[in-house]
Short mmCIF file of C-alpha atoms and ligand atoms in Angstrom, two decimals:
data_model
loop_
_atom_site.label_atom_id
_atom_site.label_comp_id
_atom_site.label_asym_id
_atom_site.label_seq_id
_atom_site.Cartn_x
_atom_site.Cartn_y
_atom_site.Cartn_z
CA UNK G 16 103.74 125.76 120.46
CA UNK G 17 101.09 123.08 119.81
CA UNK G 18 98.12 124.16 117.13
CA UNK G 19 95.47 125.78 118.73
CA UNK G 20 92.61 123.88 116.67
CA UNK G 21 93.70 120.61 114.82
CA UNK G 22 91.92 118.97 111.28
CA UNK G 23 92.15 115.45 110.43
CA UNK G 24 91.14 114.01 107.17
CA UNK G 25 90.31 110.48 107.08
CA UNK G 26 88.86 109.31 110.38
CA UNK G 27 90.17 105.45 109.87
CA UNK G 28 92.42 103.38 111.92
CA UNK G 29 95.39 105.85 112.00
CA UNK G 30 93.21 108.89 111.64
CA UNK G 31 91.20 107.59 115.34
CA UNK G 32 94.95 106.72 116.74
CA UNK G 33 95.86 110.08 116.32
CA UNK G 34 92.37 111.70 117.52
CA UNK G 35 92.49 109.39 120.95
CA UNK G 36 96.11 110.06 121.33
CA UNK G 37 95.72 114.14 121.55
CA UNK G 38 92.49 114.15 123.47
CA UNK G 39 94.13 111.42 126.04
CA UNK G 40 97.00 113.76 126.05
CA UNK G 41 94.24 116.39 127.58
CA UNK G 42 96.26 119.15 125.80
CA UNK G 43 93.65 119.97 123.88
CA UNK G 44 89.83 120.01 124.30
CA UNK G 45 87.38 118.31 121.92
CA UNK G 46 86.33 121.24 119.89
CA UNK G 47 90.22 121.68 119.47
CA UNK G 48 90.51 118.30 117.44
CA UNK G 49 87.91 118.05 114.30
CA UNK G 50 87.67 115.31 111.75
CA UNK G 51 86.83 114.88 108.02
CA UNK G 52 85.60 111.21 106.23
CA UNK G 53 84.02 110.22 103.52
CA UNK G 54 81.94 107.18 105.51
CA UNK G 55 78.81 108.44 107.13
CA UNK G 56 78.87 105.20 109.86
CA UNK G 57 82.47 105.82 110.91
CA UNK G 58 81.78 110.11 111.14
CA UNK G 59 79.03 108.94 113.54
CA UNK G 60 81.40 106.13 114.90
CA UNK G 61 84.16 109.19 115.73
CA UNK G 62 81.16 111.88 116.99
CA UNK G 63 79.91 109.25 119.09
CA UNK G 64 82.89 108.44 120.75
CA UNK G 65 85.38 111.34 120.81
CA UNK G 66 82.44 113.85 121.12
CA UNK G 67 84.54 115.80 117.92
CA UNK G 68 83.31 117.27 115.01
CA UNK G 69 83.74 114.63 111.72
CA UNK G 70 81.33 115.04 108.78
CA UNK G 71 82.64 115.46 105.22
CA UNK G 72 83.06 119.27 105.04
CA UNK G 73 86.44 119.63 103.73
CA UNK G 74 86.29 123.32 103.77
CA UNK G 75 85.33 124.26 106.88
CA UNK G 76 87.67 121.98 108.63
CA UNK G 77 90.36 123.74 106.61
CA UNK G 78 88.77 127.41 107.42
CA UNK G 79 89.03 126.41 111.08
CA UNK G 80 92.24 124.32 111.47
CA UNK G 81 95.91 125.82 112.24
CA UNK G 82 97.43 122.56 111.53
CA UNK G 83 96.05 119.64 108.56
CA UNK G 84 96.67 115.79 109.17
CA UNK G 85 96.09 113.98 105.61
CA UNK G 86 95.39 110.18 107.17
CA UNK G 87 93.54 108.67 103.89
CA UNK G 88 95.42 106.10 101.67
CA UNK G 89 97.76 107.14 99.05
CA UNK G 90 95.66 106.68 96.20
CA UNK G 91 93.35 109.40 97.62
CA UNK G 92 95.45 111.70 98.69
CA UNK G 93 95.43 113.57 95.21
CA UNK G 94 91.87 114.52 95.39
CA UNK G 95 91.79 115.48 99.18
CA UNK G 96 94.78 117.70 98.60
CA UNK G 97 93.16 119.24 95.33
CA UNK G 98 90.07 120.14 97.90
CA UNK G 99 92.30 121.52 100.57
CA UNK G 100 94.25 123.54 98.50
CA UNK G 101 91.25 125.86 97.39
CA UNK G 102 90.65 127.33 100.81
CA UNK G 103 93.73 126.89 102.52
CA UNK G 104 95.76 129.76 103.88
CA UNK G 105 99.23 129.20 105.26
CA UNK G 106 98.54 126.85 107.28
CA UNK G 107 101.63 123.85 107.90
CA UNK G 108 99.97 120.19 106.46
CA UNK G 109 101.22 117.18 107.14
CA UNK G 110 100.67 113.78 105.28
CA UNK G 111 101.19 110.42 106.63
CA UNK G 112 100.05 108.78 103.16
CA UNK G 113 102.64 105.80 102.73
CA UNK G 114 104.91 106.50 99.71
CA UNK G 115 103.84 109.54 98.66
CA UNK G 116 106.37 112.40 98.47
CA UNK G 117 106.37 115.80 99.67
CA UNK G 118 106.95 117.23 95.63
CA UNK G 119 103.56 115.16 94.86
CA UNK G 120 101.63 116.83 97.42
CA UNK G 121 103.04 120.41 96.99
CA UNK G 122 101.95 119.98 93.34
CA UNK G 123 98.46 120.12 94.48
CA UNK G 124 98.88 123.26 96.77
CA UNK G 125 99.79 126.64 96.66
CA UNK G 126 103.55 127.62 97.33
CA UNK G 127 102.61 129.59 100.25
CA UNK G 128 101.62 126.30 102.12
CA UNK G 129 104.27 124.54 104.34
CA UNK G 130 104.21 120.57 103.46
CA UNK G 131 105.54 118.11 105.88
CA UNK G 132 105.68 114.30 104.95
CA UNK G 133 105.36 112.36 108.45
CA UNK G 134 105.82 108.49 109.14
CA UNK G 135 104.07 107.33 112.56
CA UNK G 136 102.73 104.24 113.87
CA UNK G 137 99.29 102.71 115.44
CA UNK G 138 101.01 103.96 119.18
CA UNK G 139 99.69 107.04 118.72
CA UNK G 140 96.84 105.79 120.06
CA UNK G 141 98.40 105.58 123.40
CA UNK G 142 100.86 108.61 122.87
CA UNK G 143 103.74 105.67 122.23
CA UNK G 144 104.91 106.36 118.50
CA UNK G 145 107.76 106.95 116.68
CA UNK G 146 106.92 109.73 114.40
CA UNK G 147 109.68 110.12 111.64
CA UNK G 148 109.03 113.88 109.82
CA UNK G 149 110.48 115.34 105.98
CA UNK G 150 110.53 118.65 105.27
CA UNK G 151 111.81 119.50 101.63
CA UNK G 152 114.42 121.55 101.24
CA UNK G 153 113.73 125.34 100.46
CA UNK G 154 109.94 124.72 100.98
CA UNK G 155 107.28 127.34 102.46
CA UNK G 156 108.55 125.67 105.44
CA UNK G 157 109.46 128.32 108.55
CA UNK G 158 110.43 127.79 112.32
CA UNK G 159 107.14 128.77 112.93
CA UNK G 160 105.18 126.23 111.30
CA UNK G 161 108.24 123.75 112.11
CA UNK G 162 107.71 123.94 115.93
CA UNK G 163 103.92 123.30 115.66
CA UNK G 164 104.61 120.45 114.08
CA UNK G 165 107.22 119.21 115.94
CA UNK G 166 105.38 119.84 119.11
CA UNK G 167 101.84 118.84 118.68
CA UNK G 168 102.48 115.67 116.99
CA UNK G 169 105.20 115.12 119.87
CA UNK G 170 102.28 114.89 121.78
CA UNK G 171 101.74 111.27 119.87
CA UNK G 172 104.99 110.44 121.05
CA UNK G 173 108.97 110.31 119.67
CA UNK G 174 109.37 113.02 116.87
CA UNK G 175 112.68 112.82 114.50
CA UNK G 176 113.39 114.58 111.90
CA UNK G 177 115.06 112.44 109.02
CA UNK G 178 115.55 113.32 105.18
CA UNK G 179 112.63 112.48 103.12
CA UNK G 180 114.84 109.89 100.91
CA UNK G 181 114.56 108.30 104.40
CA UNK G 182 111.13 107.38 104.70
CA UNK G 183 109.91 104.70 102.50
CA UNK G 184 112.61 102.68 104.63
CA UNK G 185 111.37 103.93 107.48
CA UNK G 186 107.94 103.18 106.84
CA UNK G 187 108.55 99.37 106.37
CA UNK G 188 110.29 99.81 109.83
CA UNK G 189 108.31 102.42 111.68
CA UNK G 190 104.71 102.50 109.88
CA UNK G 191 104.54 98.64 109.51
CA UNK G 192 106.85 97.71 112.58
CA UNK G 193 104.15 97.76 115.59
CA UNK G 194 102.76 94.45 113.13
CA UNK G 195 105.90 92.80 113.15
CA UNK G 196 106.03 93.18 117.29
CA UNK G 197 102.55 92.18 118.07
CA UNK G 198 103.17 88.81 115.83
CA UNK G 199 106.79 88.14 117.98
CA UNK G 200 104.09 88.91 121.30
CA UNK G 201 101.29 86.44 120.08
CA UNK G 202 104.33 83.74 119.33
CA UNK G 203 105.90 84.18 122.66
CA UNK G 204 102.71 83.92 124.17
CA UNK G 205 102.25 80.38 122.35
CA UNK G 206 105.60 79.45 124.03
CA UNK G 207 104.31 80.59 127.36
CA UNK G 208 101.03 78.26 126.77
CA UNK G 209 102.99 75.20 125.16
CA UNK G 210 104.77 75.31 128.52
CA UNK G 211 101.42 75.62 130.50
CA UNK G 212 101.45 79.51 131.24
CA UNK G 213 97.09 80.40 130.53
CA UNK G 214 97.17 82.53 127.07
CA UNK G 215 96.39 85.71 128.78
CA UNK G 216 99.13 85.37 131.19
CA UNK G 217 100.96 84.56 129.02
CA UNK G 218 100.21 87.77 126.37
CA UNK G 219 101.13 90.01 129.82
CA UNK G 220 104.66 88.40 130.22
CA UNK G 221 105.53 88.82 126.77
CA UNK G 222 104.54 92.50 126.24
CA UNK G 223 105.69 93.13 129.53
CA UNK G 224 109.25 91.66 128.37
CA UNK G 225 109.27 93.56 125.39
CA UNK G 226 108.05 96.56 126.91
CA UNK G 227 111.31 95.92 129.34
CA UNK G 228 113.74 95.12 126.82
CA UNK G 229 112.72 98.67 124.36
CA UNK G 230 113.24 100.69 127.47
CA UNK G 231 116.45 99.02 128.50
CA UNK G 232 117.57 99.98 124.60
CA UNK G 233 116.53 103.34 124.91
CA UNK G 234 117.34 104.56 128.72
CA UNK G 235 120.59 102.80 128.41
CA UNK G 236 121.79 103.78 125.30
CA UNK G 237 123.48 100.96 125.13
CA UNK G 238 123.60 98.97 122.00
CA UNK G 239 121.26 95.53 121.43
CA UNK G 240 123.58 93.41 121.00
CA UNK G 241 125.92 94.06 124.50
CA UNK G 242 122.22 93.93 126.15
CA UNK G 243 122.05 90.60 124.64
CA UNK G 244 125.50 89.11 125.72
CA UNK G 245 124.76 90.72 128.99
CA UNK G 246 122.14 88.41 129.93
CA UNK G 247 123.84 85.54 127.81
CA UNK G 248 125.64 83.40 130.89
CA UNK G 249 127.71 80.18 129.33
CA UNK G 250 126.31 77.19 129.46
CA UNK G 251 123.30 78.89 130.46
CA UNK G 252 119.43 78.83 129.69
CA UNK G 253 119.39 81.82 127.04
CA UNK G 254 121.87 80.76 124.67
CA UNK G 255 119.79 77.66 124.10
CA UNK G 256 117.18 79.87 123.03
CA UNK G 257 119.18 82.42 120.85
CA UNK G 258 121.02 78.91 119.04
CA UNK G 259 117.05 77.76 118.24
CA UNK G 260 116.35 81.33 117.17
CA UNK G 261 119.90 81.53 114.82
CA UNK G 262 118.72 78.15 113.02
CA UNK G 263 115.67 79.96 112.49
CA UNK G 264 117.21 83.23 111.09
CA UNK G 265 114.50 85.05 113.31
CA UNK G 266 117.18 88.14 112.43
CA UNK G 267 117.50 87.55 108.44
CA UNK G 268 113.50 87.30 108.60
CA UNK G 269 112.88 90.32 110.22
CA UNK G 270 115.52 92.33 107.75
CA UNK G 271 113.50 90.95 104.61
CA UNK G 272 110.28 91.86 106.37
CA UNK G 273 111.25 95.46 106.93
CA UNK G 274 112.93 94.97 103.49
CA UNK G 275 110.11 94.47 101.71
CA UNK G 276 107.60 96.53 103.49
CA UNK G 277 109.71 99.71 102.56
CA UNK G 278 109.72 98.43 98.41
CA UNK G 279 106.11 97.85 99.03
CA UNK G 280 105.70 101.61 100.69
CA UNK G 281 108.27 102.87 97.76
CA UNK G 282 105.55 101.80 94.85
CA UNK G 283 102.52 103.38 96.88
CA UNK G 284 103.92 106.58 95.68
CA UNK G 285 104.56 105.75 92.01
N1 LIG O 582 97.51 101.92 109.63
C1 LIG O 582 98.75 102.21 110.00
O1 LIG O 582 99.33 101.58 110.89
C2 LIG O 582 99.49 103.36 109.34
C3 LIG O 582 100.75 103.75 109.86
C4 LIG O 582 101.37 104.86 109.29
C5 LIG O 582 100.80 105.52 108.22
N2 LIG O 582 99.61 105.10 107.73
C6 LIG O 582 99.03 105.85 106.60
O2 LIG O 582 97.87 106.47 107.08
C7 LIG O 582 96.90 106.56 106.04
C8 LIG O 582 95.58 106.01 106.55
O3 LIG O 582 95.76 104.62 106.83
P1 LIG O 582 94.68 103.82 107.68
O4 LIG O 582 95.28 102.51 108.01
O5 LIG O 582 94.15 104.70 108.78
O6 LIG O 582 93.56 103.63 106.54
P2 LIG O 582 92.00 103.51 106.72
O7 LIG O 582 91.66 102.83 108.00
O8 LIG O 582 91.45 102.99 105.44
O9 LIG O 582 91.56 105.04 106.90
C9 LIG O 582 91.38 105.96 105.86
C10 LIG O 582 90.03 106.65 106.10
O10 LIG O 582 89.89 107.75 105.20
C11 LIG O 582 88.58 107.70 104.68
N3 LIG O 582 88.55 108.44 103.40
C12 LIG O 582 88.69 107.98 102.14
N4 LIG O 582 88.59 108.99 101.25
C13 LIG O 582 88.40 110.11 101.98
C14 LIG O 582 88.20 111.47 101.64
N5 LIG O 582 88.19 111.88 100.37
N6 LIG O 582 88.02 112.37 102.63
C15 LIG O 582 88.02 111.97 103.92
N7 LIG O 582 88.17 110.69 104.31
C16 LIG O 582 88.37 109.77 103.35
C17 LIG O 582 88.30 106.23 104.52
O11 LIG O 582 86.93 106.00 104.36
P3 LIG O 582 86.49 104.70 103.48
O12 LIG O 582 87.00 103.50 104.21
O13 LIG O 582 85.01 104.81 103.45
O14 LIG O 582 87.13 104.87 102.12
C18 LIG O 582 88.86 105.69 105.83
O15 LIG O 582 87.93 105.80 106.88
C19 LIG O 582 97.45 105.78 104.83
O16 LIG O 582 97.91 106.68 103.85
C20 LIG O 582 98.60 104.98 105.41
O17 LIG O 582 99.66 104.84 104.48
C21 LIG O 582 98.92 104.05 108.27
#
């Protein structure tokens, strides 16, 4: 059951993922999607573009909307909630603020209105995110309102449902991840040029390998790390490689970056 008419507020980098990732999707038309932001260039950016609605009428995008995205920062989300919450119906919401909880929200809005806290990433933009999704417990929150959710932001890609205590972790993973992976591309890439490869060449082999290796992960099922000794052959080419990346602690790196993005995420909220 994906909502019939869908209202965004905060037309910014996620806010335009998630616009170009339904209307790509062609499950729903333009006058399905609609937009709210505060910057007059960037409503005229979206209009101009996607062809949607975006101006700064809070209420009639909520008088119109069966399902609300909240895409602005965390620090704003108190005030956009505040304005939602005096026209809103029963309609489910959903927040992807960083950090901020579903009991901070809900504070703002009447009981009536089912809150979900969501996590996704940037590859909503081309229908390729992970989407992690809280719902607190005894909420407003009904099958109903759980399946709209579940399947129209499916439509942005992988959907999991995870306790809320879950997902300041899983925004320094999830949210900030795609960062972490496009940095590991560019790098790769430099390898491929030291070595002579042309730069974009080069960016094509790498995504193309990481594209590869995600898909063997998750159509496999098989764990990383027997991937990894699978294409390990003694004496061979790769284990050079992994030894260089070991004295580098590319793994121990990569724990304290996800590590730290998740404390960061954790004092958004407070
Ligand atoms: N970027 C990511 O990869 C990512 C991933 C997961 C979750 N998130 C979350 O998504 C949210 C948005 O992040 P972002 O990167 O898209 O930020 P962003 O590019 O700054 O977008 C936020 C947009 O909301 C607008 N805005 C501010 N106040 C508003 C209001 N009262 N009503 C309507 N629009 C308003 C901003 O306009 P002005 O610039 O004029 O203020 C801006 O265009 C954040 O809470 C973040 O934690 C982001």
């Amino acid at each position: 059951m994906i909502a019939k008419s869908i209202g965004i507020i905060g037309a910014g980098k996620m806010g335009e993922a998630i616009i170009n990732g339904l209307l790509s999707s062609r499950s729903l038309s333009k006058d399905q999607v609609l937009a709210v932001e505060v910057s007059p260039e960037r409503s005229k950016y979206i209009r101009a573009t996607y062809g949607i609605s975006c101006d700064d009428r809070v209420e009639e995008l909520v008088n119109v909307s069966d399902l609300i995205i909240i895409a602005v920062k965390p620090e704003v989300v108190a005030s956009v909630v505040t304005e939602v919450g005096k026209t809103i119906g029963k309609e489910p919401l959903v927040s992807i603020a960083a950090g901020v909880t579903i009991e901070f929200i809900s504070k703002y809005l009447p009981k009536r209105v089912p809150v979900f806290r969501a996590m996704p990433n940037i590859a909503a933009y081309v229908r390729a995110a992970t989407i992690a999704i809280a719902v607190a417990d005894g909420s407003a929150v009904k099958s109903r309102s759980l399946k709209m959710v579940d399947e129209t932001l499916g439509i942005l890609g992988k959907v999991v449902f995870v306790d809320e205590r879950l997902m300041d972790a899983i925004t320094g993973l999830v949210g900030s991840g795609p960062a972490y992976i496009y940095t590991i591309i560019d790098a790769l890439a430099d390898a491929g040029v030291r070595l002579g490869i042309p730069k974009d060449l080069s960016i094509i082999l790498a995504a193309q390998t990481v594209r590869g290796a995600s898909i063997m992960v998750l159509e496999t099922g098989k764990h990383p790390a027997l991937l990894r000794d699978e294409v390990v052959s003694p004496g061979g080419t790769t284990i050079e490689g992994l030894v260089t990346l070991e004295r580098g602690s590319l793994r121990g790196l990569l724990i304290e970056a996800v590590t730290s993005a998740a404390s960061r995420a954790k004092s958004l909220g407070s």
